[in-house]
Tab-separated table of C-alpha atoms in Angstrom:
chain	number	residue	atom	x	y	z
V	432	UNK	CA	-55.675	2.880	36.603
V	433	UNK	CA	-55.159	4.246	33.267
V	434	UNK	CA	-51.791	5.500	34.189
V	435	UNK	CA	-50.913	2.110	35.083
V	436	UNK	CA	-51.863	0.573	32.519
V	437	UNK	CA	-50.220	3.073	29.976
V	438	UNK	CA	-46.866	2.491	31.902
V	439	UNK	CA	-47.599	-1.482	31.298
V	440	UNK	CA	-47.532	-0.871	28.122
V	441	UNK	CA	-44.784	1.291	27.568
V	442	UNK	CA	-42.907	-1.131	29.698
V	443	UNK	CA	-43.825	-4.260	27.334
V	444	UNK	CA	-43.354	-1.634	24.151
V	445	UNK	CA	-39.974	-0.841	25.776
V	446	UNK	CA	-38.794	-4.888	26.260
V	447	UNK	CA	-39.807	-5.524	22.594
V	448	UNK	CA	-37.909	-2.457	21.450
V	449	UNK	CA	-35.062	-3.570	23.503
V	450	UNK	CA	-34.730	-7.326	22.590
V	451	UNK	CA	-34.969	-6.379	18.287
V	452	UNK	CA	-32.284	-3.404	19.311
V	453	UNK	CA	-30.471	-5.955	20.773
V	454	UNK	CA	-30.410	-8.303	17.882
V	455	UNK	CA	-29.465	-6.026	15.458
V	456	UNK	CA	-26.716	-4.091	17.498
V	457	UNK	CA	-25.141	-7.933	18.161
V	458	UNK	CA	-25.067	-8.599	14.554
V	459	UNK	CA	-23.407	-5.025	14.049
V	460	UNK	CA	-20.834	-5.706	16.414
V	461	UNK	CA	-19.904	-9.406	15.645
V	462	UNK	CA	-19.517	-8.269	11.507
V	463	UNK	CA	-17.526	-5.337	12.443
V	464	UNK	CA	-15.187	-7.090	15.405
V	465	UNK	CA	-14.659	-9.352	12.545
V	466	UNK	CA	-13.624	-6.744	10.461
V	467	UNK	CA	-11.520	-5.717	13.214
V	468	UNK	CA	-9.582	-8.827	13.004
V	469	UNK	CA	-8.865	-9.906	9.834
V	470	UNK	CA	-7.866	-6.197	8.390
V	471	UNK	CA	-4.270	-6.208	10.063
V	472	UNK	CA	-3.680	-9.787	8.589
V	473	UNK	CA	-4.649	-8.402	4.964
V	474	UNK	CA	-2.409	-5.400	5.183
V	475	UNK	CA	0.281	-7.666	7.045
V	476	UNK	CA	1.677	-8.954	3.851
V	477	UNK	CA	0.409	-6.222	1.489
V	478	UNK	CA	1.659	-6.763	-2.128
V	479	UNK	CA	0.825	-5.431	-5.749
V	480	UNK	CA	-1.812	-8.026	-6.474
V	481	UNK	CA	-3.949	-7.088	-2.867
V	482	UNK	CA	-3.042	-3.255	-3.638
V	483	UNK	CA	-5.292	-3.452	-7.291
V	484	UNK	CA	-7.715	-5.468	-5.191
V	485	UNK	CA	-7.933	-3.180	-2.449
V	486	UNK	CA	-8.015	-0.540	-4.227
V	487	UNK	CA	-11.005	-1.693	-6.952
V	488	UNK	CA	-12.773	-2.547	-3.402
V	489	UNK	CA	-12.494	1.157	-2.163
V	490	UNK	CA	-13.714	2.518	-5.102
V	491	UNK	CA	-16.907	0.512	-5.521
V	492	UNK	CA	-17.505	1.237	-1.537
V	493	UNK	CA	-16.987	5.272	-2.607
V	494	UNK	CA	-19.432	4.797	-5.378
V	495	UNK	CA	-22.017	2.556	-3.265
V	496	UNK	CA	-22.005	5.229	-0.154
V	497	UNK	CA	-22.559	8.423	-2.722
V	498	UNK	CA	-25.607	6.542	-4.293
V	499	UNK	CA	-26.861	5.185	-0.950
V	500	UNK	CA	-27.031	8.853	0.288
V	501	UNK	CA	-28.292	10.585	-2.684
V	502	UNK	CA	-31.289	7.660	-2.482
V	503	UNK	CA	-31.558	8.341	1.454
V	504	UNK	CA	-29.958	11.436	2.746
V	505	UNK	CA	-30.878	9.972	6.308
V	506	UNK	CA	-28.142	7.446	6.205
V	507	UNK	CA	-25.376	10.295	6.569
V	508	UNK	CA	-23.430	10.852	9.784
V	509	UNK	CA	-23.902	9.516	13.251
V	510	UNK	CA	-27.753	9.567	13.473
V	511	UNK	CA	-27.953	11.178	16.991
V	512	UNK	CA	-28.177	14.924	15.776
V	513	UNK	CA	-31.046	13.333	13.574
V	514	UNK	CA	-32.784	11.885	16.807
V	515	UNK	CA	-32.490	15.485	18.836
V	516	UNK	CA	-34.274	17.142	15.591
V	517	UNK	CA	-36.828	14.174	15.605
V	518	UNK	CA	-37.358	14.932	19.570
V	519	UNK	CA	-37.247	18.731	19.041
V	520	UNK	CA	-40.205	18.067	16.461
V	521	UNK	CA	-37.401	19.424	13.501
V	522	UNK	CA	-37.880	16.531	11.454
V	523	UNK	CA	-39.205	12.685	11.153
V	524	UNK	CA	-38.201	9.515	10.265
V	525	UNK	CA	-39.189	8.378	6.549
V	526	UNK	CA	-39.190	4.285	6.094
V	527	UNK	CA	-37.303	3.583	9.286
V	528	UNK	CA	-37.457	0.181	7.978
V	529	UNK	CA	-35.159	1.298	4.865
V	530	UNK	CA	-32.857	3.495	6.523
V	531	UNK	CA	-32.067	0.712	9.220
V	532	UNK	CA	-31.191	-1.798	6.310
V	533	UNK	CA	-29.481	0.705	4.068
V	534	UNK	CA	-27.499	2.306	6.824
V	535	UNK	CA	-26.503	-1.311	8.747
V	536	UNK	CA	-25.110	-2.317	5.372
V	537	UNK	CA	-23.173	1.101	4.674
V	538	UNK	CA	-21.701	1.254	8.178
V	539	UNK	CA	-20.611	-2.292	7.617
V	540	UNK	CA	-18.587	-1.296	4.782
V	541	UNK	CA	-17.426	2.031	6.006
V	542	UNK	CA	-15.940	1.078	9.264
V	543	UNK	CA	-15.119	-2.562	8.431
V	544	UNK	CA	-13.434	-1.237	5.314
V	545	UNK	CA	-11.083	0.978	8.012
V	546	UNK	CA	-12.671	4.215	8.029
V	547	UNK	CA	-11.899	5.846	11.636
V	548	UNK	CA	-15.652	6.304	12.667
V	549	UNK	CA	-17.785	4.913	15.396
V	550	UNK	CA	-20.681	2.229	15.976
V	551	UNK	CA	-22.055	4.216	18.865
V	552	UNK	CA	-24.041	6.854	17.770
V	553	UNK	CA	-25.697	4.863	14.832
V	554	UNK	CA	-26.891	2.016	17.201
V	555	UNK	CA	-28.785	5.084	18.978
V	556	UNK	CA	-30.005	5.360	15.556
V	557	UNK	CA	-30.677	1.712	15.433
V	558	UNK	CA	-32.731	1.652	17.782
V	559	UNK	CA	-34.180	4.882	17.386
V	560	UNK	CA	-35.630	3.116	13.906
V	561	UNK	CA	-37.077	0.544	16.055
V	562	UNK	CA	-38.819	2.748	18.413
V	563	UNK	CA	-40.189	4.772	15.694
V	564	UNK	CA	-41.455	1.339	13.679
V	565	UNK	CA	-43.946	1.030	17.360
V	566	UNK	CA	-44.784	4.793	17.856
V	567	UNK	CA	-47.703	4.947	15.717
V	568	UNK	CA	-50.003	6.349	18.195
V	569	UNK	CA	-49.295	9.524	20.044
V	570	UNK	CA	-46.891	12.242	19.627
V	571	UNK	CA	-45.589	11.829	22.885
V	572	UNK	CA	-45.563	8.500	23.275
V	573	UNK	CA	-43.787	8.156	19.959
V	574	UNK	CA	-41.386	10.957	21.366
V	575	UNK	CA	-40.825	7.964	24.208
V	576	UNK	CA	-40.430	5.017	22.281
V	577	UNK	CA	-38.167	6.527	19.822
V	578	UNK	CA	-36.116	8.100	22.963
V	579	UNK	CA	-36.282	4.112	24.483
V	580	UNK	CA	-34.900	2.455	21.158
V	581	UNK	CA	-31.967	5.132	21.249
V	582	UNK	CA	-31.419	4.153	25.135
V	583	UNK	CA	-31.024	0.281	23.639
V	584	UNK	CA	-28.865	1.079	20.951
V	585	UNK	CA	-26.137	2.853	23.515
V	586	UNK	CA	-26.647	0.104	26.115
V	587	UNK	CA	-26.264	-2.562	23.411
V	588	UNK	CA	-23.573	-1.473	21.916
V	589	UNK	CA	-21.303	-0.723	25.430
V	590	UNK	CA	-23.374	-3.294	27.834
V	591	UNK	CA	-23.846	-0.040	29.759
V	592	UNK	CA	-27.785	0.161	30.459
V	593	UNK	CA	-27.698	2.964	33.120
V	594	UNK	CA	-25.371	4.966	30.875
V	595	UNK	CA	-27.725	4.142	27.960
V	596	UNK	CA	-30.452	5.802	30.221
V	597	UNK	CA	-28.577	8.574	31.757
V	598	UNK	CA	-27.290	9.672	27.712
V	599	UNK	CA	-30.972	9.825	26.495
V	600	UNK	CA	-32.151	12.212	29.534
V	601	UNK	CA	-28.980	14.144	29.825
V	602	UNK	CA	-28.495	14.787	25.742
V	603	UNK	CA	-31.437	13.697	23.716
V	604	UNK	CA	-34.829	14.402	25.668
V	605	UNK	CA	-33.640	16.689	28.509
V	606	UNK	CA	-36.644	15.706	30.400
V	607	UNK	CA	-37.576	13.275	33.050
V	608	UNK	CA	-40.864	11.523	33.588
V	609	UNK	CA	-41.931	8.065	35.176
V	610	UNK	CA	-42.992	7.125	31.776
V	611	UNK	CA	-39.604	7.852	29.816
V	612	UNK	CA	-37.868	6.050	32.548
V	613	UNK	CA	-40.035	2.782	32.713
V	614	UNK	CA	-39.659	2.855	28.757
V	615	UNK	CA	-35.765	3.316	28.479
V	616	UNK	CA	-34.715	1.341	31.178
V	617	UNK	CA	-37.054	-1.564	30.237
V	618	UNK	CA	-35.195	-1.318	26.403
V	619	UNK	CA	-31.743	-0.209	27.956
V	620	UNK	CA	-31.629	-3.539	29.858
V	621	UNK	CA	-33.455	-5.918	27.696
V	622	UNK	CA	-30.717	-4.678	24.778
V	623	UNK	CA	-27.906	-5.573	27.114
V	624	UNK	CA	-29.153	-8.814	27.926
V	625	UNK	CA	-29.506	-10.058	24.396
V	626	UNK	CA	-26.143	-8.642	23.890
V	627	UNK	CA	-24.796	-10.516	26.567
V	628	UNK	CA	-26.332	-13.911	25.865
V	629	UNK	CA	-24.418	-13.522	22.211
V	630	UNK	CA	-20.704	-12.220	23.607
V	631	UNK	CA	-21.194	-12.836	27.266
V	632	UNK	CA	-19.762	-10.996	30.315
V	633	UNK	CA	-16.463	-9.205	29.006
V	634	UNK	CA	-14.886	-6.351	28.266
V	635	UNK	CA	-16.843	-4.304	25.791
V	636	UNK	CA	-13.133	-3.294	23.877
V	637	UNK	CA	-12.228	-7.238	23.767
V	638	UNK	CA	-12.717	-8.199	19.957
V	639	UNK	CA	-14.544	-11.731	19.740
V	640	UNK	CA	-11.839	-14.289	18.471
V	641	UNK	CA	-9.066	-12.155	20.199
V	642	UNK	CA	-7.299	-13.802	22.901
V	643	UNK	CA	-8.968	-12.676	26.717
V	644	UNK	CA	-7.988	-9.325	27.407
V	645	UNK	CA	-6.109	-9.579	30.858
V	646	UNK	CA	-7.896	-6.768	32.517
V	647	UNK	CA	-5.331	-4.827	34.636
V	648	UNK	CA	-5.545	-5.179	38.436
V	649	UNK	CA	-6.154	-1.532	38.734
V	650	UNK	CA	-9.376	-1.674	37.411
V	651	UNK	CA	-10.335	-4.195	39.885
V	652	UNK	CA	-8.710	-3.064	43.147
V	653	UNK	CA	-6.718	-0.118	43.419
V	654	UNK	CA	-3.110	-0.942	44.017
V	655	UNK	CA	-1.207	-0.711	47.455
V	656	UNK	CA	1.380	1.995	45.498
V	657	UNK	CA	-1.969	4.189	44.468
V	658	UNK	CA	-3.129	4.068	47.857
V	659	UNK	CA	-0.037	5.137	48.986
V	660	UNK	CA	0.702	7.941	46.550
V	661	UNK	CA	-2.706	9.540	47.406
V	662	UNK	CA	-2.342	9.099	50.929
V	663	UNK	CA	1.437	10.898	50.918
V	664	UNK	CA	0.267	13.756	48.826
V	665	UNK	CA	-3.660	13.964	48.352
V	666	UNK	CA	-3.324	17.710	47.419
V	667	UNK	CA	-0.984	16.864	44.111
V	668	UNK	CA	-3.063	13.980	43.288
V	669	UNK	CA	-5.954	16.106	43.119
V	670	UNK	CA	-4.444	18.720	41.232
V	671	UNK	CA	-2.910	16.152	38.961
V	672	UNK	CA	-6.458	15.051	38.168
V	673	UNK	CA	-7.744	18.605	37.673
V	674	UNK	CA	-5.230	19.121	35.376
V	675	UNK	CA	-5.831	16.001	33.295
V	676	UNK	CA	-9.361	17.160	33.099
V	677	UNK	CA	-8.543	20.712	32.081
V	678	UNK	CA	-5.760	18.926	29.603
V	679	UNK	CA	-8.470	16.805	27.807
V	680	UNK	CA	-11.027	19.572	28.011
V	681	UNK	CA	-8.895	21.800	25.588
V	682	UNK	CA	-8.129	18.484	23.435
V	683	UNK	CA	-12.263	18.121	23.362
V	684	UNK	CA	-12.906	21.990	22.321
V	685	UNK	CA	-10.450	21.594	19.653
V	686	UNK	CA	-11.642	18.371	18.256
V	687	UNK	CA	-15.378	19.760	18.321
V	688	UNK	CA	-13.888	22.942	16.341
V	689	UNK	CA	-12.016	21.035	13.847
V	690	UNK	CA	-14.594	18.452	13.427
V	691	UNK	CA	-17.381	21.290	12.328
V	692	UNK	CA	-14.138	22.838	10.171
V	693	UNK	CA	-14.027	19.254	8.299
V	694	UNK	CA	-17.489	19.587	7.329
V	695	UNK	CA	-17.280	22.663	5.867
V	696	UNK	CA	-14.295	21.923	3.770
V	697	UNK	CA	-16.176	18.807	2.550
V	698	UNK	CA	-18.794	21.130	1.298
V	699	UNK	CA	-16.928	21.918	-1.724
V	700	UNK	CA	-16.824	18.472	-2.920
V	701	UNK	CA	-19.535	16.929	-4.778
V	702	UNK	CA	-21.264	13.727	-2.955
V	703	UNK	CA	-19.893	11.823	-5.716
V	704	UNK	CA	-16.178	12.361	-4.822
V	705	UNK	CA	-15.920	13.285	-1.485
V	706	UNK	CA	-15.757	9.392	-0.226
V	707	UNK	CA	-12.748	8.501	-2.435
V	708	UNK	CA	-10.240	10.745	-0.272
V	709	UNK	CA	-10.698	8.957	3.052
V	710	UNK	CA	-11.099	5.461	1.606
V	711	UNK	CA	-8.145	5.889	-0.723
V	712	UNK	CA	-6.011	7.253	2.536
V	713	UNK	CA	-6.757	3.597	4.032
V	714	UNK	CA	-4.654	1.896	2.051
V	715	UNK	CA	-1.098	3.744	3.035
V	716	UNK	CA	-2.501	4.058	6.759
V	717	UNK	CA	-3.203	0.229	6.514
V	718	UNK	CA	0.459	-0.648	5.453
V	719	UNK	CA	2.234	2.132	8.021
V	720	UNK	CA	-0.196	2.529	10.847
V	721	UNK	CA	-3.193	0.131	11.034
V	722	UNK	CA	-3.900	0.920	14.449
V	723	UNK	CA	-5.836	3.902	13.448
V	724	UNK	CA	-7.928	2.399	11.208
V	725	UNK	CA	-11.554	1.360	12.463
V	726	UNK	CA	-13.620	2.488	15.707
V	727	UNK	CA	-10.390	2.996	17.756
V	728	UNK	CA	-11.392	-0.141	20.243
V	729	UNK	CA	-8.714	-2.512	18.906
V	730	UNK	CA	-6.342	0.334	19.682
V	731	UNK	CA	-7.909	0.938	23.091
V	732	UNK	CA	-6.933	-2.777	24.056
V	733	UNK	CA	-3.588	-2.297	22.930
V	734	UNK	CA	-3.335	0.789	24.889
V	735	UNK	CA	-4.665	-1.232	28.095
V	736	UNK	CA	-2.718	-4.593	27.798
V	737	UNK	CA	0.553	-3.187	26.348
V	738	UNK	CA	2.514	-0.033	26.519
V	739	UNK	CA	3.568	2.030	23.380
V	740	UNK	CA	6.977	4.936	23.807
V	741	UNK	CA	6.351	8.629	24.074
V	742	UNK	CA	6.982	8.826	20.282
V	743	UNK	CA	4.541	6.392	18.681
V	744	UNK	CA	1.933	7.632	21.763
V	745	UNK	CA	2.130	11.187	19.842
V	746	UNK	CA	1.949	9.576	16.376
V	747	UNK	CA	-1.229	7.267	17.108
V	748	UNK	CA	-3.090	10.299	18.542
V	749	UNK	CA	-2.304	12.718	15.901
V	750	UNK	CA	-2.766	10.195	13.075
V	751	UNK	CA	-6.485	9.038	15.033
V	752	UNK	CA	-7.450	12.746	15.530
V	753	UNK	CA	-6.726	13.975	11.734
V	754	UNK	CA	-7.968	10.692	10.148
V	755	UNK	CA	-11.358	10.799	11.965
V	756	UNK	CA	-11.570	14.642	10.937
V	757	UNK	CA	-10.845	13.274	7.280
V	758	UNK	CA	-13.836	10.387	7.295
V	759	UNK	CA	-16.352	12.208	9.421
V	760	UNK	CA	-16.465	15.167	7.285
V	761	UNK	CA	-17.506	13.189	3.846
V	762	UNK	CA	-20.723	12.393	6.032
V	763	UNK	CA	-20.062	8.948	5.789
V	764	UNK	CA	-22.737	6.690	7.911
V	765	UNK	CA	-20.311	6.546	10.958
V	766	UNK	CA	-20.395	8.516	14.605
V	767	UNK	CA	-17.688	9.692	16.680
V	768	UNK	CA	-18.270	7.989	20.339
V	769	UNK	CA	-16.004	5.773	20.073
V	770	UNK	CA	-12.807	7.680	18.161
V	771	UNK	CA	-13.475	10.664	20.872
V	772	UNK	CA	-13.009	8.001	23.813
V	773	UNK	CA	-10.122	6.727	22.159
V	774	UNK	CA	-8.293	10.121	21.628
V	775	UNK	CA	-9.205	10.190	25.181
V	776	UNK	CA	-7.524	7.287	26.131
V	777	UNK	CA	-4.613	8.244	23.928
V	778	UNK	CA	-4.326	11.601	25.652
V	779	UNK	CA	-4.502	9.929	29.211
V	780	UNK	CA	-1.541	8.109	27.972
V	781	UNK	CA	0.303	10.970	26.887
V	782	UNK	CA	-0.423	12.534	30.490
V	783	UNK	CA	0.714	9.869	31.853
V	784	UNK	CA	4.141	10.064	30.455
V	785	UNK	CA	4.707	13.641	30.997
V	786	UNK	CA	3.291	12.625	35.079
V	787	UNK	CA	5.820	10.113	35.194
V	788	UNK	CA	8.905	11.991	33.402
V	789	UNK	CA	8.139	14.738	35.644
V	790	UNK	CA	8.004	12.276	39.190
V	791	UNK	CA	4.390	13.660	39.545
V	792	UNK	CA	3.123	9.728	39.715
V	793	UNK	CA	4.711	6.160	39.055
V	794	UNK	CA	3.495	4.057	36.256
V	795	UNK	CA	1.245	2.394	38.008
V	796	UNK	CA	-1.215	5.250	37.351
V	797	UNK	CA	-0.604	4.475	33.495
V	798	UNK	CA	-4.013	2.176	32.757
V	799	UNK	CA	-6.440	4.291	35.662
V	800	UNK	CA	-5.210	7.548	33.320
V	801	UNK	CA	-6.588	6.026	29.966
V	802	UNK	CA	-9.611	5.330	31.608
V	803	UNK	CA	-10.099	8.599	33.085
V	804	UNK	CA	-9.015	10.453	29.673
V	805	UNK	CA	-11.645	8.312	27.712
V	806	UNK	CA	-14.339	10.088	30.474
V	807	UNK	CA	-12.583	13.446	30.291
V	808	UNK	CA	-12.337	13.429	26.373
V	809	UNK	CA	-16.413	12.230	26.394
V	810	UNK	CA	-17.146	15.017	28.896
V	811	UNK	CA	-15.171	17.577	26.940
V	812	UNK	CA	-16.608	16.731	23.291
V	813	UNK	CA	-20.055	14.929	23.822
V	814	UNK	CA	-20.525	17.750	27.192
V	815	UNK	CA	-22.526	15.188	28.881
V	816	UNK	CA	-20.265	14.577	32.009
V	817	UNK	CA	-22.549	12.203	34.256
V	818	UNK	CA	-23.198	9.520	31.178
V	819	UNK	CA	-19.289	9.657	30.680
V	820	UNK	CA	-18.512	8.478	34.185
V	821	UNK	CA	-21.170	6.049	34.343
V	822	UNK	CA	-20.126	4.695	30.855
V	823	UNK	CA	-16.474	4.098	31.972
V	824	UNK	CA	-18.062	2.834	35.423
V	825	UNK	CA	-20.406	0.027	33.652
V	826	UNK	CA	-17.593	-0.589	31.340
V	827	UNK	CA	-14.775	-1.547	33.822
V	828	UNK	CA	-17.037	-2.670	36.412
V	829	UNK	CA	-15.581	-0.541	39.143
V	830	UNK	CA	-17.805	2.021	41.094
V	831	UNK	CA	-15.237	2.894	43.314
V	832	UNK	CA	-13.740	5.925	41.185
V	833	UNK	CA	-16.675	7.879	41.167
V	834	UNK	CA	-15.764	10.524	42.977
V	835	UNK	CA	-12.479	11.056	40.606
V	836	UNK	CA	-14.296	10.526	37.467
V	837	UNK	CA	-16.504	13.269	38.003
V	838	UNK	CA	-13.595	15.429	39.194
V	839	UNK	CA	-11.996	15.065	36.437
V	840	UNK	CA	-14.849	15.035	34.150
V	841	UNK	CA	-16.283	17.868	35.542
V	842	UNK	CA	-12.945	19.766	35.107
V	843	UNK	CA	-12.812	18.716	31.380
V	844	UNK	CA	-16.459	19.849	30.919
V	845	UNK	CA	-15.660	23.075	32.256
V	846	UNK	CA	-12.450	23.915	30.694
V	847	UNK	CA	-14.529	23.162	27.386
V	848	UNK	CA	-17.314	25.508	28.198
V	849	UNK	CA	-14.852	27.948	28.855
V	850	UNK	CA	-13.248	28.018	25.761
V	851	UNK	CA	-16.596	28.391	23.636
V	852	UNK	CA	-16.744	24.254	23.049
V	853	UNK	CA	-20.608	23.489	21.742
V	854	UNK	CA	-21.860	19.869	22.636
V	855	UNK	CA	-20.882	18.212	19.308
V	856	UNK	CA	-23.985	16.763	18.452
V	857	UNK	CA	-25.798	20.311	18.822
V	858	UNK	CA	-23.361	21.969	17.064
V	859	UNK	CA	-23.719	19.339	14.240
V	860	UNK	CA	-27.294	19.840	14.156
V	861	UNK	CA	-27.134	23.957	14.597
V	862	UNK	CA	-24.881	23.596	11.630
V	863	UNK	CA	-27.385	21.650	9.601
V	864	UNK	CA	-30.311	24.102	10.253
V	865	UNK	CA	-28.415	26.987	9.670
V	866	UNK	CA	-27.812	24.833	5.863
V	867	UNK	CA	-31.484	24.099	5.889
V	868	UNK	CA	-30.402	20.275	4.894
V	869	UNK	CA	-31.261	18.351	8.006
V	870	UNK	CA	-30.559	15.187	5.957
V	871	UNK	CA	-27.061	15.604	6.625
V	872	UNK	CA	-25.578	15.717	10.087
């Protein structure tokens, strides 16, 4: 009887955490989406007057970030390694409400200005802050509510409640109990419901005031051309899927190692100066290559609704890759989930172009390979292949590609593992522990 009451309490607490987290993430998504809409318009007709106004604004943002991180080091980085450290008993959260408010503002400024950082990892930390606020009882219950808040954050930012639950079990908590399931599932579903009430049911990568993204038919029902190609040469198609996984696995392993290296490079900079490097780069990038600014969801929109030529796709991949390293290495508030998935989408597009030139498959495959590339890059970099597969199925609304996603993600995971690739959040946590500076992750 006591156990049933305990689970009921966890369910009600998870519901409360999910609703509050959903409201916070809905506000975050709205503000960042608005920035994604108006930023390109600002740079479209960029003159001398706008240059000096932008320059001064970016300098002020850099000063604010430096002082904010000196004031509370918990706001640095993505937030996911901090959550892992707390669940492992290596750290604890100080003043969660202050952390939430300060990091929320800093996130709007960094990503809104155009730094190539994600909002998903931050959303996990925001949810964890809400969960931590309610976890005033036992240590075990505190960890459960922290996990529930994190799952609610991921579920809300992607409208993917199942992926939110699985990620927390696969990467964060690494433990399954009925109590954890009750709390995380309730929190994830309620957070997603709140976000759906605000934004409606629509593709997650579609920005708020943009024209509705025409979801390609390939995401709804497999086309006859693809069915014909799969039936005619199943072994060839299977090998192509494995090759895509290997290709993205290599890219994921390289990305992880380069990301850690970028942090090492920035260690030579003082905190008061390091943010000016990526912030001032926003001006030339915004004028010449605005697609690589921000989280990357707008770029994925363009990949799904239009087609870039071969050379432009390579430029976008290289630019997004390098600018993400430059931004994340500073320790600025921001994650890597969406940049990783954007790189995977670009990698899938590059693979599709190579396949078409070698006549392995037709152009009908391009959109599908973009989606598969996102899951593969996630599996390689984050080392959470199940979460990656579920995330892409919930985003697209298509569960018929589960086997294919598992094959590609498995190949990417094994390739990255063979190359010595460590899960990015574990690598960040280990690096922080080795430097005995848990606040900067």
